[in-house]
mmCIF file of C-alpha atoms in Angstrom:
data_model
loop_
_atom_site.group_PDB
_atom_site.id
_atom_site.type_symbol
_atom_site.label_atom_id
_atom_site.label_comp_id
_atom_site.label_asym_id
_atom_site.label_seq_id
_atom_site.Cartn_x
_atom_site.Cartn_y
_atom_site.Cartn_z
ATOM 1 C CA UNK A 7 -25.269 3.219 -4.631
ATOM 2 C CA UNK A 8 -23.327 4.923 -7.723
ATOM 3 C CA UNK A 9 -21.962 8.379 -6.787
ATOM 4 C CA UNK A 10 -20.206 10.608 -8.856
ATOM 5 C CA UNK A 11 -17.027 12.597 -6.577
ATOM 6 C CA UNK A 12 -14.707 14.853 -8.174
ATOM 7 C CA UNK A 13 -11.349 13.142 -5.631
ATOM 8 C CA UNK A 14 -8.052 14.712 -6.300
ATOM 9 C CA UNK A 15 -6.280 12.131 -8.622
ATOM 10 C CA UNK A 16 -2.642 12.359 -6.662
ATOM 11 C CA UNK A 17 -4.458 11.703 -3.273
ATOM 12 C CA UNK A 18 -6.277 9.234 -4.665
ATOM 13 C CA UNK A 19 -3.250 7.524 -6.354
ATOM 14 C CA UNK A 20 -1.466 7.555 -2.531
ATOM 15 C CA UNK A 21 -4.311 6.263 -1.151
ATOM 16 C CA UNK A 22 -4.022 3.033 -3.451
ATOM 17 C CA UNK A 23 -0.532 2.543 -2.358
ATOM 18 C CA UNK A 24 -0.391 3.045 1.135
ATOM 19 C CA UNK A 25 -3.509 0.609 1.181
ATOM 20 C CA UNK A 26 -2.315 -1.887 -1.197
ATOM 21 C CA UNK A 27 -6.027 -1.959 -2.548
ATOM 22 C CA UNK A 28 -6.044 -2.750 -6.058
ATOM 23 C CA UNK A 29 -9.274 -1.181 -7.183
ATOM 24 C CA UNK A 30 -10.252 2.969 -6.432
ATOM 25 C CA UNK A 31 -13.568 1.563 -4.760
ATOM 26 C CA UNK A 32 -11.560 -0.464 -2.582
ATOM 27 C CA UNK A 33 -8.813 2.309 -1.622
ATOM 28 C CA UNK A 34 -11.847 4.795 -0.794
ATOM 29 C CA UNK A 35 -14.021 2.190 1.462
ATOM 30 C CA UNK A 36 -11.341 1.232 3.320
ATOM 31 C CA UNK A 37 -10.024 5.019 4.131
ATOM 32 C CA UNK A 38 -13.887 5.995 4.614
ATOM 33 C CA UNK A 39 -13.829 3.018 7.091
ATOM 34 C CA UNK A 40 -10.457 3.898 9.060
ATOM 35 C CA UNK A 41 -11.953 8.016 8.845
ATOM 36 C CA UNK A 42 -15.188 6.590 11.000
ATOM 37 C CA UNK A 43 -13.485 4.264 13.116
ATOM 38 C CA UNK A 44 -11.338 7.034 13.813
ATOM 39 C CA UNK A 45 -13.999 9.369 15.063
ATOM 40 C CA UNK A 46 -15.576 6.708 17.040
ATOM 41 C CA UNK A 47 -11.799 6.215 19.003
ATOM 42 C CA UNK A 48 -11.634 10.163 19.300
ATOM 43 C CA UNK A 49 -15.362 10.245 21.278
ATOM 44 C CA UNK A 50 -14.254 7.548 23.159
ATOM 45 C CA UNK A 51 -11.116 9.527 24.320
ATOM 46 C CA UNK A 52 -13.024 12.441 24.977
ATOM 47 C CA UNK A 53 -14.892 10.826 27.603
ATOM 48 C CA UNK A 54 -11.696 10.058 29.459
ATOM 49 C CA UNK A 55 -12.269 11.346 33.303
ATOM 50 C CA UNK A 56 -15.903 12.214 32.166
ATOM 51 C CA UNK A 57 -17.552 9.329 33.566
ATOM 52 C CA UNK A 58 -18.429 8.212 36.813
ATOM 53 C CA UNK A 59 -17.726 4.463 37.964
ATOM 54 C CA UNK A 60 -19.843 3.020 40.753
ATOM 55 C CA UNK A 61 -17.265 1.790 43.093
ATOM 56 C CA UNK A 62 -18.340 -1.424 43.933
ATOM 57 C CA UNK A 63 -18.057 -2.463 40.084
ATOM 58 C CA UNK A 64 -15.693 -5.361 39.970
ATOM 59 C CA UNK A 65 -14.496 -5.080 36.378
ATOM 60 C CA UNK A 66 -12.514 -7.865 36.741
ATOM 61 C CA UNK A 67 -14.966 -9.957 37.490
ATOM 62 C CA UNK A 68 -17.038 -9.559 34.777
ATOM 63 C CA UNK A 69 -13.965 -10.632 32.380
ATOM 64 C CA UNK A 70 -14.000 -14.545 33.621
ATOM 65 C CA UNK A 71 -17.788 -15.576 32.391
ATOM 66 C CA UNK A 72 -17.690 -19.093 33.083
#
């Protein structure tokens, strides 16, 4: 999908180098990428304490499926 954006041209120029993308499209998937994973870790976190475990869940268990 083309899409016109108006991106400040020094942020834009960091962006390439701290990514080490060679192309603008590249830089700007990969950061919107990293921007969503990063909200997904944040919910995630937010939920710490929040949720109730039922005690007889034997989490180690469930990591050896053999």
């Amino acid at each position: 999908m083309a899409t016109n954006l108006s991106i400040d041209p020094e942020l834009l120029e960091r962006a390439l180098e701290v990514s080490g993308e060679r192309t603008k499209k590249a830089a700007v998937t990969l950061a919107l990428q990293e921007f969503i994973a990063r909200r997904g870790q944040k919910r995630l976190v937010e939920l710490m304490g929040k949720l109730e475990w039922e005690p007889s869940f034997d989490y180690k268990a469930e990591r050896s499926r053999e």
